[in-house]
């Protein structure tokens, strides 16, 4: 399966993410006011380039990235450059961690299972070697720092492998709905994964300490991870996922109260940023997809859950006091709530406008198709059926006096019935084949020889003598030729239905400059009578619609010397005007 489009989409999002992380690293380096900080921020650029190119050549770029990191780290050690401690893995910039995770993700996604395992192992070993080299160049090397960085690295690795495995599955699945959902949601998954890394890095001290009571401080982070999963599947079941995330957030926060009571300590984060991001996404989803009542209840549940989760984390002896801190954080939460709800409302309005546009387009297409099918029914099938009725009436009148004439009439009835059946089958086939709106595949057989088709139509007429004159250009657009044929066919049908006393009919199809002129004139008396088989009154309407679609002119009415005249002028240019 071709995944070029998917790789391009992932690469565009990755480029934006790496740009943001580089800006963060550079701003942090400026704030540090040290030459080593600026050196560290620029060290990540070649690895970011390798990550962006890994979509097409994951194995080569991963190996180049590993080699570069080892060489750069060795140079840092030899030059005794004291790199700063970034968030997560010591001495590694955020851009380096993001680029390394992207390399692993592309490797898991694009390579075979065996190659992905060995290449991922090489990336991990290169990262460990680079970490040891960089820490060796500092005076703050310690086993605790190494353990701290190792745990953060495991989180980055787990997220990268999970994202790569998910992309691998989404691009190999045959379910188009699942593929489309994965393409829409993976940016949110990546953003929440990054926030989860931030939360985990903030709580790594608890893991390193090994205290079971300290480990309880990770419970809110676990609840935030559950909220992130719920946010990912939010578009499918927004209300249920919102309630599920609200419950997980409250449970994770309040389960740490026993540990806080024993230790007389509080976690460093008032609320995991992953939970904040996930809840904002869920608010946007319920406002966008759910009805007003369910959206209101779901948003209220998330707000109450966040307030309850915030209370156990507020310190009792802060400078502003318990209620002062609560007020400040509620104001910030209110701002984030308004932003999320406004985002959801914007997309809800856009969805409504798009649905209205689609419904209008579908209704217009359906109406155009109905009109096209109505024209084909009237011009083709009704023409043959009218001929059958006229021939049957003539056969009944002459059956007693001239049996041979009745036999000829029956032969004409048979031929007209076969042609009508064939036309009906073409019409049914066009309906099943969903032809383009405004036309019909029964528009049949774009005529290849208009002169022969006109002669066949004239030859099938019973009753009046038809005088046919045809002067056609060398090149005739198919739509014009088809419309000329149908106008002549319908006009002759009307002669048989309405002008029973007509003796001659003059049919002229001529070319005048850049137009094709059609003229059908009969010499009937013009007396009004009940037509054969009744009349729906749609013949003239259908002819006028055909001419209008091509930008031509159409006239029909009683002739100056009696009878009926139909004239049409069709431009030789193709397409609607």
Coordinates of C-alpha atoms in Angstrom, one line a residue, residues 205-218 259 263:
X205 CA 11.9 11.9 41.6
X206 CA 9.2 9.7 43.2
X207 CA 10.2 6.7 41.1
X208 CA 13.9 7.2 41.8
X209 CA 13.3 7.5 45.5
X210 CA 11.6 4.1 45.6
X211 CA 9.2 5.2 48.3
X212 CA 5.8 3.5 48.0
X213 CA 4.2 6.6 49.6
X214 CA 6.0 8.9 47.2
X215 CA 4.9 6.7 44.3
X216 CA 1.3 7.6 45.2
X217 CA 2.0 11.0 43.8
X218 CA 2.0 9.4 40.3
X259 CA 0.0 9.6 51.2
X263 CA 4.0 12.7 54.4

